[in-house]
């Protein structure tokens, strides 16, 4: 290392696995210079990180780089870039002291590949539309890939793999190891993520089409997602050498579990497909379940989400819609009837008042024209005459409070114009005196006063 330049070393050893075998790194711990070099490499990495944080907090990136995609990429590679620069300078100075450079080379290599990994993922993040690849996922993926690379280049992965392969056990007639299971789960996860993206794309295309019923589109979307999830397992396991007959053992255990502890969950999933297939419940339907009234905002494989007008949401298990009575006010038609009660005075011209009520409702665009609004006299109350106004609303999912308020305000304005009064509560108060004693006493006193004069 002391006879080559840093540029020659970077071009020759950036992907060299043998340069950093685990034995070589372990051997450096036997020499004091190895511990000093490790401390120096750690200090350089920490110093580069602190300098990177200082630059970000001071806002230098926002000040000098105005284009957001470029600023994001520079922010992601700034720390490893500073770390690589510090390691390169140290690699020039450290060999001059006559010590071999191991940890500094390892630091430079780690910084170099961190730059490559973060650069690629940052470009992918900025290239994807609507930022589907989030910053958190980008950091997680880059860190995972970088740690895997460090384990590979230092040959530590060989020790871990050998240890996992040594842990073997049998499942039926098949022999598995911890390594086989973990790699199988890894491949299942990768294939499953790809299948989930494909299922999401297919579901989006199904929801955009209008030639199919909404319930049929939901059923097809869930069926496609389930099939792709099963297909991902069937594809991934053979890739790592796991015989699919092993699944028969787990399938039997799963069947027993469903029979005892998971029967409710299985019932909810089956009920979800039933209510979608028979079209008894659709999105935006107005339902009343267990004294809770709301609109269907989401239908999942396990439950249905009902959202009330006040914003409360109830998660109703799908089994409830199959085994219990459910009031669906939107089953045959989406429109709902709403009523308003009005009271007028006894001196009111009733035919005129009924026409005002019907005209006030008909003026609202949300009120259906067929059937048209209707107004009736329903009774004679203590304070006035009771009237009712009934009308059909074409979009009940938007609520009734605002619509009722506008209709009542129109009725109030028209009643004021026509001189129609709303009655006030009337009460008749009678004061009765049940004790005649004071009057009798006064009369007797007056008679007594006149008696002496009469005698005289």
Coordinates of C-alpha atoms in Angstrom, one line a residue:
X1 CA 0.0 0.0 0.0
X2 CA 2.9 2.3 0.7
X3 CA 4.2 1.9 -2.9
X4 CA 0.9 2.6 -4.7
X5 CA -1.1 5.7 -5.0
X6 CA -4.6 6.0 -3.7
X7 CA -6.1 6.2 -7.2
X8 CA -4.4 2.9 -8.2
X9 CA -5.6 1.3 -5.0
X10 CA -9.2 2.4 -5.6
X11 CA -9.2 1.1 -9.2
X12 CA -7.6 -2.3 -8.2
X13 CA -9.3 -3.2 -4.9
X14 CA -12.8 -1.7 -4.8
X15 CA -14.4 -5.1 -5.2
X16 CA -11.7 -7.3 -3.9
X17 CA -13.0 -9.8 -1.3
X18 CA -9.7 -11.4 -0.5
X19 CA -8.1 -8.1 0.6
X20 CA -10.4 -8.0 3.6
X21 CA -10.8 -11.6 4.7
X22 CA -12.1 -12.1 8.2
X23 CA -8.7 -13.6 9.2
X24 CA -6.9 -10.5 8.0
X25 CA -9.1 -8.2 10.0
X26 CA -8.9 -10.5 13.0
X27 CA -5.1 -10.6 12.8
X28 CA -4.9 -6.8 13.1
X29 CA -6.3 -7.0 16.6
X30 CA -3.1 -8.8 17.7
X31 CA -1.0 -5.7 17.0
X32 CA -1.2 -2.3 18.8
X33 CA -1.1 -0.6 15.4
X34 CA -4.3 -2.4 14.4
X35 CA -6.2 -1.0 17.4
X36 CA -4.9 2.5 16.7
X37 CA -5.9 2.2 13.0
X38 CA -9.4 1.0 14.0
X39 CA -9.8 3.9 16.4
X40 CA -8.6 6.3 13.6
X41 CA -11.1 4.8 11.1
X42 CA -13.9 5.1 13.7
X43 CA -13.0 8.7 14.4
X44 CA -12.9 9.5 10.7
X45 CA -16.3 8.0 10.2
X46 CA -17.7 9.8 13.2
X47 CA -16.1 13.1 12.2
X48 CA -17.5 12.8 8.7
X49 CA -21.0 12.2 10.1
X50 CA -20.8 15.2 12.4
X51 CA -19.6 17.4 9.5
X52 CA -22.5 16.1 7.4
X53 CA -25.0 17.0 10.2
X54 CA -23.5 20.4 10.6
X55 CA -23.9 21.1 6.8
X56 CA -27.5 19.9 6.9
X57 CA -28.5 21.9 10.0
X58 CA -26.9 25.1 8.6
X59 CA -29.0 24.7 5.4
X60 CA -26.0 24.9 3.0
X61 CA -27.6 22.3 0.7
X62 CA -30.8 24.4 0.4
X63 CA -28.8 27.5 -0.1
X64 CA -26.6 26.3 -2.9
X65 CA -28.7 23.5 -4.5
X66 CA -32.2 24.7 -5.5
X67 CA -33.4 21.7 -7.5
X68 CA -35.0 19.3 -5.1
X69 CA -34.1 16.0 -6.8
X70 CA -30.4 16.9 -7.0
X71 CA -30.5 18.2 -3.4
X72 CA -32.0 14.9 -2.2
X73 CA -29.3 12.9 -4.0
X74 CA -26.4 15.0 -2.6
X75 CA -27.9 14.8 0.9
X76 CA -28.0 11.0 0.7
X77 CA -24.3 10.6 -0.5
X78 CA -22.8 13.5 1.5
X79 CA -21.8 11.4 4.5
X80 CA -20.1 8.5 2.7
X81 CA -18.5 11.1 0.3
X82 CA -16.9 12.9 3.2
X83 CA -15.9 9.6 4.8
X84 CA -14.3 8.5 1.5
X85 CA -12.3 11.7 1.3
X86 CA -11.1 11.4 4.9
X87 CA -10.1 7.8 4.3
X88 CA -8.2 8.7 1.1
X89 CA -6.2 11.3 3.0
X90 CA -5.5 8.9 5.8
X91 CA -4.4 6.2 3.4
X92 CA -1.7 8.6 2.0
X93 CA -0.4 9.6 5.5
X94 CA -0.8 6.3 7.5
X95 CA 1.6 4.1 5.4
X96 CA 4.3 6.8 5.8
X97 CA 4.6 5.7 9.5
X98 CA 5.5 2.2 8.3
X99 CA 2.2 0.5 9.4
X100 CA 0.0 -1.7 7.2
X101 CA -3.3 -0.2 6.3
X102 CA -6.2 -2.6 6.8
X103 CA -9.1 -0.8 8.6
X104 CA -8.5 2.4 6.6
X105 CA -8.8 0.4 3.3
X106 CA -11.9 -1.2 4.7
X107 CA -13.3 2.2 5.6
X108 CA -12.6 3.6 2.1
X109 CA -14.2 0.5 0.5
X110 CA -17.3 0.7 2.7
X111 CA -17.6 4.5 2.0
X112 CA -17.2 3.8 -1.8
X113 CA -20.0 1.2 -1.9
X114 CA -22.2 3.2 0.4
X115 CA -22.0 6.0 -2.2
X116 CA -22.9 3.6 -5.0
X117 CA -25.8 2.1 -3.1
X118 CA -27.3 5.3 -1.9
X119 CA -26.8 7.0 -5.3
X120 CA -28.7 4.3 -7.1
X121 CA -31.5 4.2 -4.6
X122 CA -31.8 8.0 -4.4
X123 CA -32.1 8.2 -8.2
X124 CA -34.8 5.5 -8.2
X125 CA -36.6 7.3 -5.5
X126 CA -36.7 10.6 -7.4
X127 CA -37.5 8.8 -10.7
X128 CA -40.6 7.0 -9.5
X129 CA -43.8 8.9 -10.0
X130 CA -45.7 10.2 -6.9
X131 CA -42.8 9.2 -4.7
X132 CA -44.0 5.6 -4.2
X133 CA -40.5 4.7 -3.0
X134 CA -40.6 6.6 0.3
X135 CA -37.5 8.1 2.0
X136 CA -37.8 5.8 4.9
X137 CA -37.9 2.7 2.6
X138 CA -34.9 4.1 0.7
X139 CA -32.8 4.5 3.9
X140 CA -33.8 1.0 5.1
X141 CA -33.0 -0.6 1.8
X142 CA -29.7 1.2 1.4
X143 CA -28.6 0.3 5.0
X144 CA -29.6 -3.4 4.5
X145 CA -27.6 -3.6 1.2
X146 CA -24.6 -1.9 2.7
X147 CA -24.5 -4.2 5.8
X148 CA -24.8 -7.2 3.5
X149 CA -21.9 -6.0 1.4
X150 CA -19.8 -5.4 4.5
X151 CA -20.5 -8.9 5.7
X152 CA -19.6 -10.3 2.3
X153 CA -16.4 -8.4 1.7
X154 CA -15.1 -9.2 5.2
X155 CA -16.0 -12.9 4.8
X156 CA -18.1 -12.8 8.0
X157 CA -21.0 -14.0 5.9
X158 CA -19.2 -17.4 5.5
X159 CA -19.2 -17.9 9.3
X160 CA -22.9 -16.9 9.6
X161 CA -23.9 -19.1 6.7
X162 CA -22.0 -22.1 8.0
X163 CA -23.6 -21.7 11.4
X164 CA -27.1 -21.5 9.9
X165 CA -26.5 -24.5 7.7
X166 CA -25.4 -26.5 10.8
X167 CA -28.8 -26.0 12.4
X168 CA -30.8 -28.8 10.7
X169 CA -34.1 -30.4 11.5
X170 CA -36.6 -32.7 9.7
X171 CA -40.1 -31.9 8.6
X172 CA -41.8 -35.1 7.4
X173 CA -39.4 -36.7 4.9
X174 CA -37.7 -33.5 4.1
X175 CA -34.5 -32.1 5.8
X176 CA -34.3 -28.4 6.3
X177 CA -31.8 -26.0 7.8
X178 CA -32.1 -22.5 9.3
X179 CA -30.3 -21.2 6.2
X180 CA -32.8 -22.8 3.8
X181 CA -35.7 -21.5 5.7
X182 CA -34.4 -17.9 6.0
X183 CA -33.4 -17.8 2.3
X184 CA -36.8 -19.2 1.4
X185 CA -38.6 -16.5 3.5
X186 CA -36.4 -13.9 1.8
X187 CA -37.4 -15.1 -1.6
X188 CA -41.0 -15.4 -0.7
X189 CA -40.9 -11.8 0.6
X190 CA -39.3 -10.5 -2.6
X191 CA -41.7 -12.4 -4.9
X192 CA -44.6 -11.4 -2.7
X193 CA -43.8 -7.7 -2.9
X194 CA -43.6 -8.0 -6.6
X195 CA -46.9 -9.8 -6.7
X196 CA -48.5 -7.2 -4.4
X197 CA -47.4 -4.4 -6.8
X198 CA -48.9 -6.4 -9.7
X199 CA -52.1 -7.1 -7.7
X200 CA -52.4 -3.4 -6.9
X201 CA -51.9 -2.4 -10.6
X202 CA -54.6 -5.0 -11.7
X203 CA -57.0 -3.7 -9.0
X204 CA -56.5 -0.1 -10.1
X205 CA -57.3 -1.1 -13.7
X206 CA -60.4 -3.0 -12.5
X207 CA -61.6 0.0 -10.5
X208 CA -61.2 2.3 -13.5
X209 CA -63.5 0.3 -15.7
X210 CA -67.2 1.0 -15.6
X211 CA -68.5 -2.0 -17.5
X212 CA -68.5 -4.2 -14.4
X213 CA -70.5 -3.9 -11.2
X214 CA -68.6 -2.3 -8.3
X215 CA -69.0 -5.5 -6.2
X216 CA -67.8 -7.7 -9.0
X217 CA -64.7 -5.5 -9.4
X218 CA -64.0 -5.7 -5.7
X219 CA -64.4 -9.5 -5.7
X220 CA -62.1 -9.9 -8.8
X221 CA -59.5 -7.6 -7.2
X222 CA -59.5 -9.6 -3.9
X223 CA -59.4 -13.0 -5.8
X224 CA -56.5 -11.8 -8.0
X225 CA -54.6 -10.7 -4.9
X226 CA -55.2 -14.0 -3.1
X227 CA -54.1 -16.0 -6.1
X228 CA -50.9 -14.0 -6.6
X229 CA -50.0 -14.4 -2.9
X230 CA -50.3 -18.2 -3.2
X231 CA -48.5 -18.1 -6.5
X232 CA -45.6 -16.1 -4.9
X233 CA -45.1 -18.9 -2.4
X234 CA -45.3 -21.6 -5.0
X235 CA -42.7 -19.8 -7.1
X236 CA -40.2 -18.7 -4.4
X237 CA -39.9 -22.0 -2.4
X238 CA -38.6 -24.1 -5.3
X239 CA -36.0 -21.4 -6.0
X240 CA -34.2 -22.2 -2.8
X241 CA -34.6 -26.0 -3.0
X242 CA -37.6 -26.4 -0.7
X243 CA -39.9 -29.3 -1.8
X244 CA -43.5 -28.2 -2.0
X245 CA -44.6 -31.4 -0.3
X246 CA -43.4 -29.8 2.9
X247 CA -46.4 -27.5 2.7
X248 CA -48.7 -30.5 3.2
X249 CA -47.5 -30.8 6.8
X250 CA -48.0 -27.1 7.5
X251 CA -51.3 -27.3 5.6
X252 CA -52.5 -30.0 8.0
X253 CA -51.5 -28.0 11.0
X254 CA -53.2 -24.9 9.5
X255 CA -56.4 -26.9 8.9
X256 CA -56.4 -27.9 12.6
X257 CA -55.8 -24.3 13.6
X258 CA -58.7 -23.1 11.5
X259 CA -60.9 -25.8 12.9
X260 CA -60.3 -24.6 16.5
X261 CA -58.9 -21.2 16.9
X262 CA -59.2 -19.5 13.5
X263 CA -62.7 -20.5 12.5
X264 CA -64.1 -17.0 13.2
X265 CA -61.4 -15.4 11.0
X266 CA -62.0 -18.0 8.3
X267 CA -65.8 -17.3 8.6
X268 CA -65.3 -13.6 8.1
X269 CA -63.1 -14.1 5.0
X270 CA -65.7 -16.4 3.5
X271 CA -68.5 -14.1 4.4
X272 CA -66.7 -11.2 2.8
X273 CA -66.7 -13.0 -0.6
X274 CA -70.4 -13.9 -0.1
X275 CA -71.7 -10.4 0.6
X276 CA -69.7 -9.2 -2.4
X277 CA -70.9 -11.9 -4.7
X278 CA -74.6 -11.6 -3.8
X279 CA -74.4 -7.7 -4.0
X280 CA -76.2 -7.3 -0.8
X281 CA -73.8 -4.6 0.4
X282 CA -72.1 -2.0 -1.9
X283 CA -69.9 1.0 -1.2
X284 CA -71.8 4.1 -0.1
X285 CA -74.8 2.0 1.1
X286 CA -76.6 3.4 4.1
X287 CA -76.7 0.6 6.7
X288 CA -78.0 0.2 10.3
X289 CA -76.2 -2.6 12.2
X290 CA -76.5 -3.0 16.0
X291 CA -78.1 0.4 16.3
X292 CA -75.3 2.1 14.4
X293 CA -76.2 3.9 11.2
X294 CA -73.5 4.8 8.7
X295 CA -72.4 4.6 5.1
X296 CA -70.2 1.8 3.7
X297 CA -66.8 3.5 3.1
X298 CA -64.7 0.3 2.7
X299 CA -65.2 -3.4 2.2
X300 CA -62.2 -5.5 3.2
X301 CA -61.7 -9.3 3.3
X302 CA -62.5 -9.4 7.1
X303 CA -64.7 -6.4 7.9
X304 CA -66.8 -3.6 6.6
X305 CA -66.2 0.0 7.6
X306 CA -69.3 2.1 8.4
X307 CA -68.8 5.9 8.7
X308 CA -71.5 7.9 10.4
X309 CA -72.4 11.5 9.6
X310 CA -70.5 12.7 12.6
X311 CA -67.3 11.0 11.4
X312 CA -67.4 7.9 13.7
X313 CA -66.3 4.7 12.1
X314 CA -67.4 1.2 13.0
X315 CA -65.6 -2.0 11.9
X316 CA -68.3 -4.6 11.4
X317 CA -67.1 -8.3 10.9
X318 CA -68.3 -9.7 7.6
X319 CA -70.0 -12.7 9.5
X320 CA -72.5 -10.2 11.0
X321 CA -73.9 -9.4 7.6
X322 CA -74.5 -13.1 6.9
X323 CA -75.9 -14.3 10.2
X324 CA -77.7 -11.1 11.6
X325 CA -80.4 -8.7 10.4
X326 CA -79.0 -5.7 8.6
X327 CA -81.1 -2.7 7.6
X328 CA -79.9 -1.6 4.1
X329 CA -81.7 1.7 3.3
X330 CA -80.0 1.8 -0.1
X331 CA -80.6 -1.8 -1.3
X332 CA -83.1 -1.2 -4.1
X333 CA -82.4 2.5 -4.7
X334 CA -79.8 5.0 -3.4
X335 CA -82.2 7.8 -2.8
X336 CA -83.8 8.2 0.7
X337 CA -86.8 10.0 2.0
X338 CA -86.5 12.8 4.5
X339 CA -89.2 14.6 6.5
X340 CA -89.4 18.0 8.2
X341 CA -92.2 18.9 10.7
X342 CA -93.5 22.5 10.7
X343 CA -96.2 24.1 13.0
X344 CA -98.3 27.2 12.0
X345 CA -100.9 29.2 13.7
X346 CA -104.6 28.5 13.5
X347 CA -105.3 31.6 11.5
X348 CA -103.0 30.4 8.7
X349 CA -104.1 29.9 5.1
X350 CA -103.3 26.2 5.0
X351 CA -103.3 25.5 1.2
X352 CA -100.9 28.5 0.8
X353 CA -98.6 27.2 3.5
X354 CA -98.5 23.7 2.0
X355 CA -97.6 25.1 -1.4
X356 CA -94.8 27.1 0.2
X357 CA -93.4 24.0 1.9
X358 CA -93.4 22.0 -1.4
X359 CA -91.8 24.9 -3.4
X360 CA -89.0 25.4 -0.8
X361 CA -88.0 21.7 -1.1
X362 CA -88.3 21.6 -4.9
X363 CA -85.9 24.6 -5.2
X364 CA -83.0 22.5 -3.8
X365 CA -81.0 20.6 -6.5
X366 CA -80.4 17.6 -4.2
X367 CA -84.1 17.0 -3.9
X368 CA -85.5 14.6 -6.5
X369 CA -88.2 15.8 -8.9
X370 CA -89.7 12.4 -9.3
X371 CA -91.4 11.8 -6.9
X372 CA -91.8 15.5 -6.2
X373 CA -91.9 16.9 -2.6
X374 CA -95.2 16.5 -0.7
X375 CA -96.7 18.4 2.2
X376 CA -99.6 17.3 4.4
X377 CA -101.6 18.4 7.4
X378 CA -101.0 15.8 10.1
X379 CA -102.9 17.1 13.2
X380 CA -104.1 20.0 15.4
X381 CA -101.8 20.7 18.3
X382 CA -102.2 22.6 21.5
X383 CA -100.5 25.7 20.1
X384 CA -100.9 25.4 16.3
X385 CA -101.5 23.2 13.3
X386 CA -99.0 20.5 12.6
X387 CA -97.7 20.1 9.0
X388 CA -95.1 17.8 7.5
X389 CA -92.9 18.1 4.4
X390 CA -91.5 14.9 2.8
X391 CA -89.0 14.8 -0.1
X392 CA -86.5 12.3 -1.6
X393 CA -82.8 13.0 -1.5
X394 CA -80.7 11.7 -4.4
X395 CA -77.3 11.7 -2.6
X396 CA -78.0 10.8 1.1
X397 CA -74.3 10.0 1.6
X398 CA -73.7 13.8 1.7
X399 CA -75.9 14.2 4.8
X400 CA -79.2 15.9 5.6
X401 CA -78.3 18.7 8.0
X402 CA -77.2 21.3 5.4
X403 CA -80.1 20.5 3.1
X404 CA -82.6 20.7 5.9
X405 CA -81.2 24.0 7.1
X406 CA -81.5 25.6 3.6
X407 CA -85.1 24.4 3.2
X408 CA -86.1 25.7 6.6
X409 CA -84.5 29.0 6.0
X410 CA -86.4 29.3 2.7
X411 CA -89.7 28.4 4.5
X412 CA -89.0 31.1 7.2
X413 CA -88.4 33.8 4.5
X414 CA -91.5 32.9 2.6
X415 CA -93.7 32.8 5.7
X416 CA -92.5 36.3 6.7
X417 CA -93.4 37.6 3.2
X418 CA -96.9 36.0 3.3
X419 CA -97.5 37.0 6.9
X420 CA -97.7 33.4 8.2
X421 CA -96.8 33.2 11.8
X422 CA -95.2 30.4 13.8
X423 CA -97.3 29.8 16.9
X424 CA -96.0 30.6 20.4
X425 CA -96.9 28.3 23.3
X426 CA -100.3 29.4 24.7
X427 CA -101.1 29.0 28.4
X428 CA -104.4 30.1 30.1
X429 CA -103.9 31.1 33.8
X430 CA -106.9 31.2 36.1
X431 CA -106.8 32.5 39.7
X432 CA -109.5 30.9 41.9
X433 CA -110.2 31.8 45.6
X434 CA -111.8 28.9 47.4
X435 CA -112.0 30.6 50.9
X436 CA -115.1 32.9 51.2
X437 CA -114.6 33.6 54.9
X438 CA -113.2 37.2 54.5
X439 CA -116.2 38.4 52.6
X440 CA -118.7 36.8 55.1
X441 CA -116.8 38.4 58.0
X442 CA -116.9 41.9 56.4
X443 CA -120.6 41.5 55.7
X444 CA -121.3 40.6 59.3
X445 CA -119.3 43.5 60.6
X446 CA -121.2 45.9 58.4
X447 CA -124.5 44.6 59.8
X448 CA -123.4 44.9 63.3
X449 CA -122.4 48.5 62.8
X450 CA -125.8 49.5 61.5
X451 CA -127.8 47.8 64.4
X452 CA -127.4 50.5 67.1
X453 CA -128.6 53.3 64.9
X454 CA -131.6 51.2 63.9
X455 CA -132.4 50.6 67.6
X456 CA -132.2 54.2 68.4

